[in-house]
Amino acid sequence: MSTVISVSGLHKSYGSNHAVAGIDLAIEQGEIFALLGPNGAGKTTTVEILEGFRDRDSGSVQVLGFDPATKGRAGQEWRDRIGIVLQSTHDAGDLTVLESVSHFAKYYESPKDPHEVINLVGLTDKSNALGRTLSGGQRRRLDVALGIIGNPELIFLDEPTTGFDPEARRAFWQLIRKLRDEGATILLTTHYLDEAEALADRVAVINRGKIVEVSTPALLGGRATSLATVSWRDGVELRKEKSANPTALVAQLSAQFGGEVPELNVKRASLEDIYLEMIGGAHE
Ligand code: ATP
């Protein structure tokens, strides 16, 4: 496995605002990596430095073997290996979906087949529809199609599923997994904890320009070993107990009640519980 993105000691300030305050990251080939963090945490700034759209103040950055600030001798060749889906949508309202995707394909050395890409993002029915007639979620899917038409090795997705209905989000997650399975590396920012949980191999929680923790969604913040909350009804009273051994507690309750425990519930911390704890006090 090779490292596709490596970042060390990254800093970026806007005036006195230290937006990125010393970030280290290593993202491996073939992983889906999510950046999670509240508004203003520094995610977009970090990602745009990696994309070569913003300059950094200090630190070292390598993306696909090149420093995006100089791009070495790679230039356009380096850019062609990268697919970018920005937060804002493209404005290609007067072209059809097929025309837009085919047009973008011409910019690349070895693009994917436009029909195949349109099918991948689930817009085949809309191939001949004008961009401006698409719904918000359909436009977002067109953005994704334009981001992947160049057959990129590395894909940046900035809040890709904003405006998607639940079914479209699930279809989109399948698409992203498919691209990963074909060998692409994916870096996404998202505000949806369920999206990070369903999709990401690893997540980094970023807050006030610093990384709080990098882990798998299952292990983040000691989640797997956190205390479970067991609750049940005892007559008129709803009882609740935190336990490191919920199975033993449930067995004890079962014996006590002689079988079924009324309204039994065992709950471990969700990714959202852990995340909110980690960024506690960050909201302005
Ligand atoms: P969001 O989740 O809201 O997209 P983010 O984590 O992507 O937030 P950034 O956009 O990187 O956060 O912003 C980090 C900080 O830098 C914020 O305080 C923001 O106001 C500031 N900032 C970002 N871009 C600029 C800019 N061009 N000029 C001045 N300040 C900026």
Short mmCIF file of C-alpha atoms and ligand atoms in Angstrom, two decimals:
data_model
loop_
_atom_site.label_atom_id
_atom_site.label_comp_id
_atom_site.label_asym_id
_atom_site.label_seq_id
_atom_site.Cartn_x
_atom_site.Cartn_y
_atom_site.Cartn_z
CA MET A 1 0.00 0.00 0.00
CA SER A 2 1.34 3.44 -0.81
CA THR A 3 0.70 6.77 0.82
CA VAL A 4 -1.30 9.01 -1.52
CA ILE A 5 -1.54 12.08 0.72
CA SER A 6 0.96 13.00 3.39
CA VAL A 7 0.77 16.19 5.38
CA SER A 8 3.00 17.27 8.19
CA GLY A 9 2.94 20.37 10.36
CA LEU A 10 0.46 22.18 8.11
CA HIS A 11 -0.34 25.78 9.08
CA LYS A 12 -2.52 28.42 7.46
CA SER A 13 -3.71 31.71 8.93
CA TYR A 14 -6.04 34.36 7.58
CA GLY A 15 -4.82 37.47 9.38
CA SER A 16 -4.94 36.60 13.06
CA ASN A 17 -7.26 33.62 12.47
CA HIS A 18 -5.16 30.46 12.74
CA ALA A 19 -7.50 28.37 10.55
CA VAL A 20 -5.15 25.35 10.22
CA ALA A 21 -2.92 25.05 13.26
CA GLY A 22 -0.54 22.14 12.75
CA ILE A 23 -2.13 19.21 10.92
CA ASP A 24 -0.47 15.84 10.23
CA LEU A 25 -2.19 13.28 7.99
CA ALA A 26 -1.30 10.15 6.04
CA ILE A 27 -3.92 8.75 3.67
CA GLU A 28 -3.25 5.42 2.00
CA GLN A 29 -4.08 4.30 -1.49
CA GLY A 30 -7.54 2.74 -1.76
CA GLU A 31 -9.07 4.12 1.41
CA ILE A 32 -12.12 6.26 1.97
CA PHE A 33 -11.04 8.88 4.47
CA ALA A 34 -13.49 11.35 6.02
CA LEU A 35 -12.74 14.71 7.60
CA LEU A 36 -15.31 15.55 10.25
CA GLY A 37 -15.56 18.81 12.09
CA PRO A 38 -17.86 21.72 12.93
CA ASN A 39 -18.30 24.79 10.71
CA GLY A 40 -15.07 26.74 10.50
CA ALA A 41 -12.88 23.88 11.79
CA GLY A 42 -10.47 24.19 8.86
CA LYS A 43 -11.59 21.29 6.65
CA THR A 44 -12.09 23.20 3.40
CA THR A 45 -8.87 25.15 3.91
CA THR A 46 -6.96 21.90 4.39
CA VAL A 47 -8.59 20.22 1.41
CA GLU A 48 -8.05 23.22 -0.87
CA ILE A 49 -4.35 23.27 0.06
CA LEU A 50 -4.18 19.58 -0.93
CA GLU A 51 -5.96 20.37 -4.21
CA GLY A 52 -3.46 23.13 -4.98
CA PHE A 53 -6.10 25.89 -4.82
CA ARG A 54 -4.73 27.59 -1.70
CA ASP A 55 -1.23 28.34 -0.49
CA ARG A 56 -0.08 27.24 2.92
CA ASP A 57 2.00 29.22 5.39
CA SER A 58 4.19 26.29 6.48
CA GLY A 59 4.41 22.51 6.68
CA SER A 60 5.04 19.87 4.06
CA VAL A 61 2.43 18.39 1.73
CA GLN A 62 2.70 15.60 -0.81
CA VAL A 63 -0.25 14.56 -2.99
CA LEU A 64 0.33 11.70 -5.45
CA GLY A 65 4.05 12.29 -5.01
CA PHE A 66 4.01 16.02 -5.70
CA ASP A 67 3.79 19.19 -3.68
CA PRO A 68 0.51 20.80 -4.83
CA ALA A 69 1.99 24.28 -4.25
CA THR A 70 4.63 23.71 -6.91
CA LYS A 71 3.27 20.59 -8.66
CA GLY A 72 6.83 19.73 -9.54
CA ARG A 73 7.08 19.00 -13.21
CA ALA A 74 3.70 17.28 -13.21
CA GLY A 75 1.37 20.22 -13.82
CA GLN A 76 -1.64 19.20 -15.88
CA GLU A 77 -0.66 15.55 -15.72
CA TRP A 78 -0.87 15.67 -11.90
CA ARG A 79 -4.21 17.51 -12.05
CA ASP A 80 -5.63 14.90 -14.44
CA ARG A 81 -5.05 12.21 -11.80
CA ILE A 82 -7.31 14.06 -9.37
CA GLY A 83 -11.11 14.42 -9.36
CA ILE A 84 -12.70 17.24 -7.43
CA VAL A 85 -16.30 17.75 -6.36
CA LEU A 86 -16.57 21.16 -4.75
CA GLN A 87 -19.28 22.31 -2.35
CA SER A 88 -20.93 24.57 -4.90
CA THR A 89 -22.52 23.14 -8.01
CA HIS A 90 -21.30 23.71 -11.56
CA ASP A 91 -23.41 25.93 -13.70
CA ALA A 92 -23.94 24.06 -16.93
CA GLY A 93 -27.65 24.84 -17.15
CA ASP A 94 -27.86 25.17 -20.94
CA LEU A 95 -26.18 21.85 -21.73
CA THR A 96 -27.77 18.45 -21.38
CA VAL A 97 -26.30 16.00 -18.87
CA LEU A 98 -24.70 14.01 -21.69
CA GLU A 99 -23.28 17.14 -23.32
CA SER A 100 -21.75 18.37 -20.03
CA VAL A 101 -20.14 15.05 -19.21
CA SER A 102 -18.89 14.51 -22.79
CA HIS A 103 -17.49 18.05 -22.84
CA PHE A 104 -15.55 17.53 -19.60
CA ALA A 105 -14.26 14.19 -20.86
CA LYS A 106 -12.36 16.01 -23.63
CA TYR A 107 -10.08 17.67 -21.06
CA TYR A 108 -8.58 14.35 -20.00
CA GLU A 109 -6.03 11.98 -21.44
CA SER A 110 -7.93 8.77 -20.63
CA PRO A 111 -11.45 9.61 -19.48
CA LYS A 112 -14.13 7.14 -18.52
CA ASP A 113 -16.98 6.56 -20.97
CA PRO A 114 -19.58 9.38 -20.49
CA HIS A 115 -22.54 6.99 -20.79
CA GLU A 116 -21.00 4.68 -18.20
CA VAL A 117 -20.39 7.56 -15.78
CA ILE A 118 -23.93 8.90 -16.23
CA ASN A 119 -25.21 5.43 -15.49
CA LEU A 120 -22.94 5.14 -12.41
CA VAL A 121 -24.40 8.30 -10.87
CA GLY A 122 -27.93 7.20 -11.73
CA LEU A 123 -28.75 9.89 -14.29
CA THR A 124 -29.31 7.75 -17.38
CA ASP A 125 -32.99 8.78 -17.46
CA LYS A 126 -31.85 12.41 -17.47
CA SER A 127 -29.11 12.12 -20.12
CA ASN A 128 -30.94 14.44 -22.48
CA ALA A 129 -32.31 16.82 -19.84
CA LEU A 130 -30.89 20.33 -19.58
CA GLY A 131 -28.80 21.01 -16.47
CA ARG A 132 -31.14 23.74 -15.31
CA THR A 133 -34.12 21.38 -15.26
CA LEU A 134 -32.47 18.98 -12.77
CA SER A 135 -33.46 18.83 -9.10
CA GLY A 136 -30.88 19.83 -6.45
CA GLY A 137 -29.89 16.22 -5.76
CA GLN A 138 -29.68 15.41 -9.49
CA ARG A 139 -27.39 18.43 -10.06
CA ARG A 140 -25.18 17.21 -7.25
CA ARG A 141 -24.96 13.83 -8.98
CA LEU A 142 -24.00 15.61 -12.18
CA ASP A 143 -21.22 17.33 -10.19
CA VAL A 144 -20.00 13.93 -9.10
CA ALA A 145 -20.11 12.68 -12.70
CA LEU A 146 -17.98 15.65 -13.78
CA GLY A 147 -15.58 14.98 -10.89
CA ILE A 148 -14.97 11.36 -11.89
CA ILE A 149 -15.13 11.53 -15.70
CA GLY A 150 -11.34 11.92 -15.89
CA ASN A 151 -10.87 8.48 -14.30
CA PRO A 152 -9.05 9.94 -11.28
CA GLU A 153 -6.85 8.02 -8.84
CA LEU A 154 -7.69 10.44 -6.05
CA ILE A 155 -11.12 11.98 -5.51
CA PHE A 156 -11.93 14.93 -3.24
CA LEU A 157 -15.57 15.23 -2.26
CA ASP A 158 -16.66 18.27 -0.28
CA GLU A 159 -20.01 17.52 1.39
CA PRO A 160 -21.11 15.45 -1.58
CA THR A 161 -24.59 14.36 -0.52
CA THR A 162 -26.08 17.66 0.64
CA GLY A 163 -29.58 17.79 -0.84
CA PHE A 164 -29.82 14.06 -1.59
CA ASP A 165 -32.88 12.12 -0.54
CA PRO A 166 -32.18 9.02 1.60
CA GLU A 167 -32.38 6.63 -1.35
CA ALA A 168 -30.03 8.75 -3.47
CA ARG A 169 -27.56 8.94 -0.58
CA ARG A 170 -27.47 5.17 -0.29
CA ALA A 171 -27.00 4.83 -4.04
CA PHE A 172 -24.23 7.41 -3.87
CA TRP A 173 -22.45 5.53 -1.06
CA GLN A 174 -22.54 2.42 -3.24
CA LEU A 175 -20.98 4.42 -6.08
CA ILE A 176 -18.19 5.71 -3.83
CA ARG A 177 -17.46 2.20 -2.54
CA LYS A 178 -17.34 0.97 -6.14
CA LEU A 179 -14.81 3.66 -7.07
CA ARG A 180 -12.75 2.72 -4.01
CA ASP A 181 -12.94 -0.98 -4.93
CA GLU A 182 -11.63 -0.09 -8.39
CA GLY A 183 -8.57 1.40 -6.67
CA ALA A 184 -9.38 5.08 -6.18
CA THR A 185 -8.53 6.90 -2.95
CA ILE A 186 -11.28 9.12 -1.63
CA LEU A 187 -11.08 12.07 0.75
CA LEU A 188 -14.44 13.43 1.77
CA THR A 189 -15.67 16.09 4.13
CA THR A 190 -19.10 15.61 5.56
CA HIS A 191 -21.37 16.85 8.32
CA TYR A 192 -23.35 13.62 8.28
CA LEU A 193 -22.14 11.24 10.96
CA ASP A 194 -24.10 8.35 9.45
CA GLU A 195 -22.35 9.00 6.13
CA ALA A 196 -18.93 8.83 7.79
CA GLU A 197 -19.98 5.69 9.62
CA ALA A 198 -21.36 3.94 6.53
CA LEU A 199 -18.62 4.97 4.15
CA ALA A 200 -15.31 5.84 5.74
CA ASP A 201 -12.52 3.37 6.41
CA ARG A 202 -11.00 6.02 8.69
CA VAL A 203 -12.10 9.40 9.95
CA ALA A 204 -10.21 12.39 11.28
CA VAL A 205 -12.03 14.71 13.65
CA ILE A 206 -10.79 18.23 13.17
CA ASN A 207 -11.56 21.10 15.50
CA ARG A 208 -10.18 24.64 15.63
CA GLY A 209 -7.58 23.82 13.00
CA LYS A 210 -6.20 20.75 14.75
CA ILE A 211 -6.79 17.03 14.47
CA VAL A 212 -8.37 15.68 17.61
CA GLU A 213 -8.16 12.00 16.61
CA VAL A 214 -7.77 9.73 13.58
CA SER A 215 -9.44 6.34 13.84
CA THR A 216 -11.94 3.96 12.31
CA PRO A 217 -15.57 4.99 12.90
CA ALA A 218 -16.02 1.97 15.19
CA LEU A 219 -13.07 2.79 17.44
CA LEU A 220 -13.18 6.58 17.50
CA GLY A 221 -13.01 8.11 20.98
CA GLY A 222 -12.81 4.70 22.65
CA ARG A 223 -16.30 4.03 21.37
CA ALA A 224 -16.01 0.24 21.23
CA THR A 225 -15.01 0.07 24.88
CA SER A 226 -17.24 2.84 26.16
CA LEU A 227 -19.77 2.00 28.85
CA ALA A 228 -23.11 0.73 27.62
CA THR A 229 -26.32 2.16 29.00
CA VAL A 230 -28.83 -0.50 30.01
CA SER A 231 -32.37 0.66 30.68
CA TRP A 232 -35.50 -1.22 31.69
CA ARG A 233 -38.85 -0.76 33.43
CA ASP A 234 -39.20 -1.75 37.05
CA GLY A 235 -42.87 -1.31 37.91
CA VAL A 236 -43.66 2.36 37.38
CA GLU A 237 -40.00 3.35 37.35
CA LEU A 238 -37.80 3.50 34.24
CA ARG A 239 -34.32 2.45 35.45
CA LYS A 240 -31.02 3.17 33.76
CA GLU A 241 -27.51 1.93 34.54
CA LYS A 242 -24.14 2.38 32.84
CA SER A 243 -22.15 -0.82 32.66
CA ALA A 244 -18.87 -2.15 31.34
CA ASN A 245 -20.45 -5.64 31.35
CA PRO A 246 -23.94 -5.14 29.97
CA THR A 247 -24.35 -8.85 29.16
CA ALA A 248 -23.87 -9.80 32.80
CA LEU A 249 -26.29 -7.08 33.89
CA VAL A 250 -28.91 -8.27 31.38
CA ALA A 251 -28.46 -11.87 32.56
CA GLN A 252 -28.93 -10.71 36.16
CA LEU A 253 -32.04 -8.73 35.22
CA SER A 254 -33.42 -11.67 33.29
CA ALA A 255 -33.01 -13.89 36.35
CA GLN A 256 -34.57 -11.22 38.55
CA PHE A 257 -37.61 -10.85 36.28
CA GLY A 258 -37.83 -14.58 35.60
CA GLY A 259 -37.47 -14.15 31.82
CA GLU A 260 -38.48 -11.13 29.77
CA VAL A 261 -37.13 -7.82 31.10
CA PRO A 262 -39.74 -5.07 30.54
CA GLU A 263 -38.71 -2.43 27.95
CA LEU A 264 -35.10 -3.64 27.94
CA ASN A 265 -32.70 -1.47 25.95
CA VAL A 266 -28.90 -1.69 25.67
CA LYS A 267 -27.24 1.26 23.97
CA ARG A 268 -23.61 2.08 23.27
CA ALA A 269 -22.40 5.55 22.35
CA SER A 270 -23.22 6.43 18.74
CA LEU A 271 -20.61 8.02 16.50
CA GLU A 272 -22.58 11.25 16.96
CA ASP A 273 -22.41 11.01 20.79
CA ILE A 274 -18.64 10.50 20.63
CA TYR A 275 -18.14 13.22 18.03
CA LEU A 276 -20.14 15.80 19.99
CA GLU A 277 -18.15 14.93 23.10
CA MET A 278 -14.88 15.38 21.19
CA ILE A 279 -15.76 18.78 19.80
CA GLY A 280 -17.54 19.87 22.99
CA GLY A 281 -17.49 23.64 23.44
CA ALA A 282 -16.58 24.21 19.81
CA HIS A 283 -19.91 25.65 18.79
CA GLU A 284 -20.06 29.38 18.70
P1 ATP B 1 -17.49 24.36 6.97
O1 ATP B 1 -17.84 23.06 7.62
O2 ATP B 1 -18.38 25.47 7.44
O3 ATP B 1 -17.35 24.29 5.49
P2 ATP B 1 -14.57 24.30 7.34
O4 ATP B 1 -14.16 23.34 8.39
O5 ATP B 1 -14.45 23.86 5.94
O6 ATP B 1 -16.05 24.81 7.62
P3 ATP B 1 -12.87 26.51 6.59
O7 ATP B 1 -13.70 26.96 5.44
O8 ATP B 1 -11.58 25.85 6.28
O9 ATP B 1 -13.71 25.61 7.60
O10 ATP B 1 -12.59 27.80 7.49
C1 ATP B 1 -11.70 27.78 8.61
C2 ATP B 1 -11.61 29.18 9.18
O11 ATP B 1 -10.92 30.04 8.24
C3 ATP B 1 -12.94 29.86 9.45
O12 ATP B 1 -12.81 30.62 10.64
C4 ATP B 1 -13.16 30.75 8.24
O13 ATP B 1 -13.90 31.89 8.59
C5 ATP B 1 -11.74 31.12 7.87
N1 ATP B 1 -11.57 31.34 6.40
C6 ATP B 1 -11.75 30.41 5.44
N2 ATP B 1 -11.49 30.92 4.22
C7 ATP B 1 -11.13 32.21 4.41
C8 ATP B 1 -10.70 33.28 3.53
N3 ATP B 1 -10.62 33.11 2.22
N4 ATP B 1 -10.39 34.46 4.11
C9 ATP B 1 -10.48 34.64 5.45
N5 ATP B 1 -10.85 33.69 6.32
C10 ATP B 1 -11.17 32.47 5.82
#
